[in-house]
Coordinates of C-alpha atoms and ligand atoms in Angstrom, one line a residue:
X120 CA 17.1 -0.4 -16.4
X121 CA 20.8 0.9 -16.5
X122 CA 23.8 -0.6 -15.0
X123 CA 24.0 0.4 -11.1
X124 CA 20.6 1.1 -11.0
X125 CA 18.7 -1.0 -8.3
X126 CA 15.5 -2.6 -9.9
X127 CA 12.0 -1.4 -8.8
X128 CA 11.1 -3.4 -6.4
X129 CA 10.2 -6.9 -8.0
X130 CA 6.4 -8.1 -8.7
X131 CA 5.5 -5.3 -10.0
X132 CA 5.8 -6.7 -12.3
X133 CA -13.2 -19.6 -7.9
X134 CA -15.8 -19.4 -6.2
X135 CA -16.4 -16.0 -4.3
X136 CA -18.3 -15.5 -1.2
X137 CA -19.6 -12.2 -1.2
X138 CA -19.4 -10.0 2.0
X139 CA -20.5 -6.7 2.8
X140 CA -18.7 -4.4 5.1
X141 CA -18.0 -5.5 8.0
X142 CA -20.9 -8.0 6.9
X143 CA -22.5 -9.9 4.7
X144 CA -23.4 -13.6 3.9
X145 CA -20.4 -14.2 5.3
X146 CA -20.0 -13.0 8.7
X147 CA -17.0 -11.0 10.3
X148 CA -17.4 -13.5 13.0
X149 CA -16.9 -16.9 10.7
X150 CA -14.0 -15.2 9.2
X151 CA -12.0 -14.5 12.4
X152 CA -12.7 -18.3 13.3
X153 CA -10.7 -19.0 10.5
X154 CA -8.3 -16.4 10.7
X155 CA -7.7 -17.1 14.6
X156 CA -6.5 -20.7 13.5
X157 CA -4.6 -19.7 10.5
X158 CA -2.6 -17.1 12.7
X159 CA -2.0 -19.3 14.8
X160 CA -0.3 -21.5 13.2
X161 CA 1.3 -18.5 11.0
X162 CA 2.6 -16.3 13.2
X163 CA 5.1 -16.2 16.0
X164 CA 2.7 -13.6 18.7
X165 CA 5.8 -11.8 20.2
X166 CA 6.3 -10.4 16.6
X167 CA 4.2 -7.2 16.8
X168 CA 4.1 -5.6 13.8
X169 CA 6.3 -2.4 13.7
X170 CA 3.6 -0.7 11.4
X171 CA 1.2 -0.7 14.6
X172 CA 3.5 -0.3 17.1
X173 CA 4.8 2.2 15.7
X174 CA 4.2 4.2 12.9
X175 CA 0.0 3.9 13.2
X176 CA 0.5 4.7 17.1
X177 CA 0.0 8.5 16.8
X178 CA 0.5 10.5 19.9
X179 CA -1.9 12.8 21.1
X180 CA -1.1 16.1 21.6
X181 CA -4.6 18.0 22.1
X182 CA -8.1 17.2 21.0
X183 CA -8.1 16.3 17.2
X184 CA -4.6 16.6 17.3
X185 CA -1.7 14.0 16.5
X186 CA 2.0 13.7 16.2
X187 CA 3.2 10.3 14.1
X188 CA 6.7 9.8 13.6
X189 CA 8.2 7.4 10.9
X190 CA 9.9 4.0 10.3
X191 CA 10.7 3.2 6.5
X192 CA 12.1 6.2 4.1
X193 CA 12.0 5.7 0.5
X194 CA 15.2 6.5 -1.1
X195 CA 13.9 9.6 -2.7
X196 CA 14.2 10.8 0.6
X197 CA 10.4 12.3 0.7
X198 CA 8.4 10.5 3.1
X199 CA 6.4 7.4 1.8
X200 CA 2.7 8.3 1.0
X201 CA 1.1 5.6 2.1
X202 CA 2.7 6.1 5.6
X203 CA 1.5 9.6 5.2
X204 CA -1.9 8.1 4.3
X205 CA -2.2 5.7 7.1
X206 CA -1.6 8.2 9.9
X207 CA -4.1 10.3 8.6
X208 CA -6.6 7.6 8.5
X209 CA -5.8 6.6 12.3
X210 CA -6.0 10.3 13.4
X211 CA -9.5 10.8 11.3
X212 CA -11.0 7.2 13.1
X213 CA -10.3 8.5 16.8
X214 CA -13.1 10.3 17.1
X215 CA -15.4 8.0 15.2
X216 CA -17.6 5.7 17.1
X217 CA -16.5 2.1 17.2
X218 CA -19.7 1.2 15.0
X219 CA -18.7 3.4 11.8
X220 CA -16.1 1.7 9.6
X221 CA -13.9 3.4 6.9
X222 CA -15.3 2.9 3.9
X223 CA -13.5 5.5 1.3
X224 CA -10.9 8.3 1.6
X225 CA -9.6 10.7 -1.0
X226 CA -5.9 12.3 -0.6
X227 CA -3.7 14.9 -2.4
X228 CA -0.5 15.1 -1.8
X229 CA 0.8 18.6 -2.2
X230 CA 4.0 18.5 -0.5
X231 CA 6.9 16.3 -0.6
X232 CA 7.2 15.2 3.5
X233 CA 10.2 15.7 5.2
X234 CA 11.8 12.8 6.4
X235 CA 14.0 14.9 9.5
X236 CA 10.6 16.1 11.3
X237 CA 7.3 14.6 12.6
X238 CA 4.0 14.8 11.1
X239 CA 1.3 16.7 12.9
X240 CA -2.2 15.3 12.1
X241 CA -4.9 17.9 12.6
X242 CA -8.9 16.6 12.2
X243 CA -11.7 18.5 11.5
X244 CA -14.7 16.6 12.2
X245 CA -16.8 17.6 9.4
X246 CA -20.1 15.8 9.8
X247 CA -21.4 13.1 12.1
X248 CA -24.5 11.9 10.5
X249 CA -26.8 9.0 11.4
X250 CA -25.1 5.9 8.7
X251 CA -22.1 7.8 7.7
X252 CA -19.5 9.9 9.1
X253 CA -16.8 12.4 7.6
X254 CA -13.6 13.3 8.6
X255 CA -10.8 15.7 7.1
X256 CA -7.7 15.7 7.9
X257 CA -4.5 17.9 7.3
X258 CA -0.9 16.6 7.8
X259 CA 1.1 19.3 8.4
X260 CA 5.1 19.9 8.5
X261 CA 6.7 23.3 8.8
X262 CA 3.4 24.8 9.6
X263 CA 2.4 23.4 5.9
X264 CA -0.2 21.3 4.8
X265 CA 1.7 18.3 3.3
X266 CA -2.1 16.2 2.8
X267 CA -5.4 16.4 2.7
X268 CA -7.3 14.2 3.3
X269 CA -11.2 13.2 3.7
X270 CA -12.2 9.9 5.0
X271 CA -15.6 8.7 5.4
X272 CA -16.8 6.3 7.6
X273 CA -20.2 4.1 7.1
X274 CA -22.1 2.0 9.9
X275 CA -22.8 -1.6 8.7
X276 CA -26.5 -1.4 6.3
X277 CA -27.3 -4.5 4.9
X278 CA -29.0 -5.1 1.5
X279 CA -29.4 -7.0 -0.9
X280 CA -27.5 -5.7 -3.5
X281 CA -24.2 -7.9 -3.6
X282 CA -21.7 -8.2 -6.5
X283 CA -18.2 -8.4 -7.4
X284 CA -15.3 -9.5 -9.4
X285 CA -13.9 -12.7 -9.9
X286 CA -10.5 -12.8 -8.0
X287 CA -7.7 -13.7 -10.8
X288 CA -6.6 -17.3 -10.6
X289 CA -2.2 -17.4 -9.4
X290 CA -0.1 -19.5 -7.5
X291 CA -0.5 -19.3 -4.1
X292 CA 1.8 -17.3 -1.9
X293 CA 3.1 -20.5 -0.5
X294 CA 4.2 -21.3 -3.9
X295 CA 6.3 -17.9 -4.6
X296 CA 9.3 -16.4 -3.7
X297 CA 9.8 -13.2 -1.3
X298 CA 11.4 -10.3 -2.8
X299 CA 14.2 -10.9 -0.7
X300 CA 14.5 -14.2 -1.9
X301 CA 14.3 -12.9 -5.3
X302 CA 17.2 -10.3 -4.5
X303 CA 19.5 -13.4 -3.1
X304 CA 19.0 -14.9 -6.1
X305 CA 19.8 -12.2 -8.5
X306 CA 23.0 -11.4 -6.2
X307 CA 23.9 -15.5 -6.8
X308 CA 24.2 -14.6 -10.6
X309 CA 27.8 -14.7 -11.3
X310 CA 27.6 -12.5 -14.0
X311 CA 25.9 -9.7 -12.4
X312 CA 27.3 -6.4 -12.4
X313 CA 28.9 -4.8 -9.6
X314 CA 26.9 -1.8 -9.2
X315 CA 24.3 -3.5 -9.6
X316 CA 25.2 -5.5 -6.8
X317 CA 25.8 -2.6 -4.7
X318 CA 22.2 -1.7 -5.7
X319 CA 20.6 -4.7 -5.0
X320 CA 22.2 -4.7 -1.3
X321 CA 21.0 -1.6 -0.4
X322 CA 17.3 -3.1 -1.4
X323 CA 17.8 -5.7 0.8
X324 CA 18.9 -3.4 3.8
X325 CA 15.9 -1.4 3.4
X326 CA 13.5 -2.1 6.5
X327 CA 10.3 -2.1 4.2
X328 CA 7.6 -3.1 7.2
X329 CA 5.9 -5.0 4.3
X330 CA 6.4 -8.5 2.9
X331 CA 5.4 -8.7 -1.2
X332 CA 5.5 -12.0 -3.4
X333 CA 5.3 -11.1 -6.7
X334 CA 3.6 -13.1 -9.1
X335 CA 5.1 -12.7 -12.4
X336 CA 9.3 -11.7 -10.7
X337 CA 11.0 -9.9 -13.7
X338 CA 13.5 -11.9 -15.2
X339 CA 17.0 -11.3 -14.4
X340 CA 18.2 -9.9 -17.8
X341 CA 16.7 -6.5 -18.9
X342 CA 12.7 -6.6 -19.1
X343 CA 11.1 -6.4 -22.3
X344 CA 8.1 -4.1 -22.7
X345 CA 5.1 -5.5 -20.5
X346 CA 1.1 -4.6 -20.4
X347 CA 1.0 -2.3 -17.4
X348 CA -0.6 -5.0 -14.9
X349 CA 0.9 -6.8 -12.4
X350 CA 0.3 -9.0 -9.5
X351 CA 1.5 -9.8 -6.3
X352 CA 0.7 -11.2 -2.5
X353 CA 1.4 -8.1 0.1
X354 CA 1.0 -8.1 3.6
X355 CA 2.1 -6.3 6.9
X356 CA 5.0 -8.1 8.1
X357 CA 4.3 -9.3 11.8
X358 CA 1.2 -9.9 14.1
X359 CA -1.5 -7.9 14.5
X360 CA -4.0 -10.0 15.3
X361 CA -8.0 -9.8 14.6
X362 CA -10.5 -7.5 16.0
X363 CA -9.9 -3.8 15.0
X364 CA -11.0 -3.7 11.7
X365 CA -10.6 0.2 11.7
X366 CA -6.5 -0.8 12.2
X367 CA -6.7 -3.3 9.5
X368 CA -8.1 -0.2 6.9
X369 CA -5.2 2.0 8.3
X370 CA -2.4 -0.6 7.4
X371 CA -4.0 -1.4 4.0
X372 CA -4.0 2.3 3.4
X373 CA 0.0 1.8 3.9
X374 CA 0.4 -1.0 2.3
X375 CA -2.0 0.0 -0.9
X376 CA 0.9 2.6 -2.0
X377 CA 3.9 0.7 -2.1
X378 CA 4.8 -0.6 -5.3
X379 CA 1.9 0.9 -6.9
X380 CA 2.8 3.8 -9.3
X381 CA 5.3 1.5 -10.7
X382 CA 2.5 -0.5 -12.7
X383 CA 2.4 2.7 -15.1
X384 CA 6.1 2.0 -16.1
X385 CA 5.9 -1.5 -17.1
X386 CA 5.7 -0.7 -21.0
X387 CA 8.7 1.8 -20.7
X388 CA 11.5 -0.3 -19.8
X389 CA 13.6 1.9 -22.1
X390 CA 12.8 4.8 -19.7
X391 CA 13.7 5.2 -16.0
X392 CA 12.1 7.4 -13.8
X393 CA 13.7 10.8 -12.5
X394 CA 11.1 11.8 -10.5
X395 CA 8.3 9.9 -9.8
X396 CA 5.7 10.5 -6.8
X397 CA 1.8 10.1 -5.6
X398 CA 0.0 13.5 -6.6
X399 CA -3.5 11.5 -5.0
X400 CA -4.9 8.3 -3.6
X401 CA -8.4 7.1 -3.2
X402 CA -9.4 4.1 -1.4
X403 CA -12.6 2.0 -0.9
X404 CA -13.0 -0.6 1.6
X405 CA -15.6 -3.6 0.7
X406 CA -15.1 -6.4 3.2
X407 CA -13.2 -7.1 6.7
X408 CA -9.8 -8.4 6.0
X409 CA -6.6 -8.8 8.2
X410 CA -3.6 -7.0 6.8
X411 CA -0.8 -9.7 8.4
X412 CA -2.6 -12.2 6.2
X413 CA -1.9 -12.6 2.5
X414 CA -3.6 -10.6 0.3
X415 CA -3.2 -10.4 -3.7
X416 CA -2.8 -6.7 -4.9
X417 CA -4.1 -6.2 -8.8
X418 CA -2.5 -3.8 -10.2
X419 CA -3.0 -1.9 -13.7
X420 CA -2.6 1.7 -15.4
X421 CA -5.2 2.4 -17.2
X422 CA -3.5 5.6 -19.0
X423 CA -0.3 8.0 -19.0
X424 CA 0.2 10.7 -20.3
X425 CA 1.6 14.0 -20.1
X426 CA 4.5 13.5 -17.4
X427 CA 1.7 11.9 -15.4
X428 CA 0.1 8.3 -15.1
X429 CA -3.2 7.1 -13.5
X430 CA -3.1 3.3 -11.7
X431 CA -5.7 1.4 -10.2
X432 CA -5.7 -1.8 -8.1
X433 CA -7.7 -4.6 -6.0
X434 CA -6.9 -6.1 -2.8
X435 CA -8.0 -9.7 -2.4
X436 CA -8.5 -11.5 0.6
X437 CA -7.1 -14.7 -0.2
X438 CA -10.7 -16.8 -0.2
X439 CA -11.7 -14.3 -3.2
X440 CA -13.6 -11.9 -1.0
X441 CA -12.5 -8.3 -2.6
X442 CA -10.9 -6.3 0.2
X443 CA -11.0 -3.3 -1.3
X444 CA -9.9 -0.8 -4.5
X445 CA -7.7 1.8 -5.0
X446 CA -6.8 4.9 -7.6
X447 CA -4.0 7.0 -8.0
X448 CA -2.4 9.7 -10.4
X449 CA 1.2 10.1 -10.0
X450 CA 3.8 12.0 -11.6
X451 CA 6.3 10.8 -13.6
X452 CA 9.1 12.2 -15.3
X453 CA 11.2 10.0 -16.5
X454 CA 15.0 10.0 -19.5
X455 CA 15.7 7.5 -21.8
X456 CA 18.1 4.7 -20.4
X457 CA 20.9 4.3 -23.0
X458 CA 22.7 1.7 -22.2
X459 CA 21.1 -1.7 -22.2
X460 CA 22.0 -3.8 -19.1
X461 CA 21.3 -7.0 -16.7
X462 CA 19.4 -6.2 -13.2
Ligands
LIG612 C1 6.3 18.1 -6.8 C2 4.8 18.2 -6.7 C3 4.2 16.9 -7.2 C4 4.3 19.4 -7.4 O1 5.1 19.6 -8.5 P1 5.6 21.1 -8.8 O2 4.4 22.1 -8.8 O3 6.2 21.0 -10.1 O4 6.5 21.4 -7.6 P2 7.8 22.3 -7.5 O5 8.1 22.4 -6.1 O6 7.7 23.5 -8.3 O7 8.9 21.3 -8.2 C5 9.3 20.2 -7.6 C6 10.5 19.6 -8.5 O8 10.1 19.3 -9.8 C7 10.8 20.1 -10.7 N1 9.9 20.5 -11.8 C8 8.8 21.2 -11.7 N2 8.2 21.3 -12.9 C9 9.0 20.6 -13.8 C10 9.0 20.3 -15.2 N3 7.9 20.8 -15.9 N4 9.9 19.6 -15.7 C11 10.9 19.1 -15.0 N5 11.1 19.3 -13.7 C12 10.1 20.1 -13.1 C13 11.3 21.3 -10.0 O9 12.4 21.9 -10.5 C14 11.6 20.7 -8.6 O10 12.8 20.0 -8.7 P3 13.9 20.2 -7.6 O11 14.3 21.6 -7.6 O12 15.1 19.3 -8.0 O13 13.3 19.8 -6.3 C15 4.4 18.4 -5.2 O14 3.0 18.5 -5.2 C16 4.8 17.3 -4.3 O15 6.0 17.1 -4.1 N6 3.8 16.6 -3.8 C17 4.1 15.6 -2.9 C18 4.2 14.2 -3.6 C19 4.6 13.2 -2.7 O16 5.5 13.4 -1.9 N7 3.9 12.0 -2.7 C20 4.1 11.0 -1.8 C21 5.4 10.4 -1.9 S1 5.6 9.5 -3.4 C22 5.4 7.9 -2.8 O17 5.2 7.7 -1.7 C23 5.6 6.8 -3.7 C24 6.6 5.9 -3.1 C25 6.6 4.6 -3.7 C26 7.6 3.7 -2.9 C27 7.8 2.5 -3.7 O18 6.8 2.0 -4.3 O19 8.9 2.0 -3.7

């Protein structure tokens, strides 16, 4: 990473009960017991989370049609995907009954998204069928599509057939710094460059509505080449409480494309990237979860290649119920870094 450059955002470098969606041998009902008593004691009520009030409350401008507006800009100045990705997913679940839950969508990106004007959300309601239930969506600025989107939505169907992954084995979150904790920590170093300081503060002003806990934080001096995997604990910052599990998929659509294309850089840190964005995301969600609660996010890229890498992740519930999984191509473009330097 070069001198003045701020570092990508840090961290990006048991036994399982298995769950259906929304049920399973465990049911939704046992786990918002527990999660009632945990939030409790977590969370301070008053502190809504700015993702819900906000930037997933869409307005409704005619039937199948929604205006969302936006919170968090990258610096790239092109609007964040997974914000784009959210609102889609909360305009293409209004019209689905409250007995269908999101169980996949599948998004290109074909536009960069202007940060100066609103989204307009446009559903088409493709197919309402007896278990599942497809919607497609178009988010639309300067009368252009900007994403497309198709989300499908699955009423619960029990079976039999049940399996997962093992959840990897880290510290717990309650063990690990916040990446603003990790940023104060760099700017403590007394031997820290100034423009990298300068870079490092504007991280810290960034209003990111998320809060991350990297596993593995870089070390402070320039990073050696790493496998592209990484690890860290990611959840909505405030309260959103239990309940709407259709809310929950919608924030973990946000929250599943922060930090994530990153992973496919890891093993160039001799390489920084000039242009780097989300050409698609797919999702698939297992298992109820809550979004304002911990989860691990696996990270890995499987392959890059030709100005583009592919990365794929897991988002654990904390007990070692898998959440749900995630893919996405990107494209990066990226120039050698000459000179070697600290963060
Ligand atoms: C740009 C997309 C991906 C399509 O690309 P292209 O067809 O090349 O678009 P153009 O509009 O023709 O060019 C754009 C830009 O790229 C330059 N360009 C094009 N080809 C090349 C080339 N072969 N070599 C070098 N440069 C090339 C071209 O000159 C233009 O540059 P400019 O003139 O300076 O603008 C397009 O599909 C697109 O933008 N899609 C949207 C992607 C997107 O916005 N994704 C979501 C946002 S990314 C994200 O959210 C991740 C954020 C993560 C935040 C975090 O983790 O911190």
């Amino acid at each position: 990473m070069a001198e003045g450059e701020p570092p990508a955002v840090p961290g990006v470098n048991g036994s399982i009960h298995i769950c259906d969606f929304p049920g399973g041998t465990e049911s939704p009902e046992s786990h918002e017991e527990e999660s009632s008593q945990s939030s409790a004691a977590q969370y301070n009520q008053d502190l809504k989370s700015v993702l819900v009030t906000s930037v997933l409350n869409l307005e409704e401008l005619d039937v199948d049609l929604y205006r969302g507006t936006h919170h968090w800009v990258p610096r790239s100045q092109r609007l964040f995907g997974g914000q784009i990705i959210g609102q889609a997913l909360v305009a293409a679940a209004k019209s689905v009954s409250d007995n269908h839950y999101a169980h996949s969508l599948h998004c290109y990106f074909v536009r960069a998204g202007d940060p100066k004007v609103p989204v307009l959300y446009q559903v088409d309601r493709t197919r309402d069928g007896r278990s599942f239930t497809v919607r497609s969506v178009k988010a639309i600025q300067h009368g252009q599509p900007i994403l497309i989107c198709q989300a499908s939505f699955h009423m619960l169907q029990p079976s039999p057939l049940q399996h997962q992954f093992t959840m990897p084995v880290v510290p717990p979150p309650e063990d690990l710094l916040t990446v603003e904790e990790l940023i104060r920590l760099y700017l403590s170093k007394p031997d820290l460059g100034e423009k990298s300081r300068q870079g490092l503060n504007k991280l810290l002003a960034n209003e990111v509505p998320i809060e991350m806990k990297p596993v593995q934080p870089p070390h402070f001096y320039r990073l050696a080449a790493v496998e592209p995997r990484t690890l860290f604990w990611v959840r909505a910052r405030g309260y959103i409480g239990e309940g709407n599990m259709k809310l929950h998929c919608c924030v973990a659509a946000y929250v599943s494309d922060f930090a994530f294309l990153g992973t496919a850089l890891l093993p160039y840190p001799n390489y920084k990237a000039q242009f780097a964005a989300s050409l698609d995301h797919a999702m698939w969600f297992h298992s109820t979860f809550r979004s304002d609660e911990w989860m691990l996010y696996e990270c890995e890229s499987p392959w890059a290649g030709g100005s583009r890498g592919l990365v794929q992740g897991r988002l654990w519930r904390r007990d070692g119920v898998l959440a749900a999984s995630c893919s996405q191509e990107g494209v990066l473009r990226v120039k050698a870094v000459t000179e070697p330097s600290k963060l």
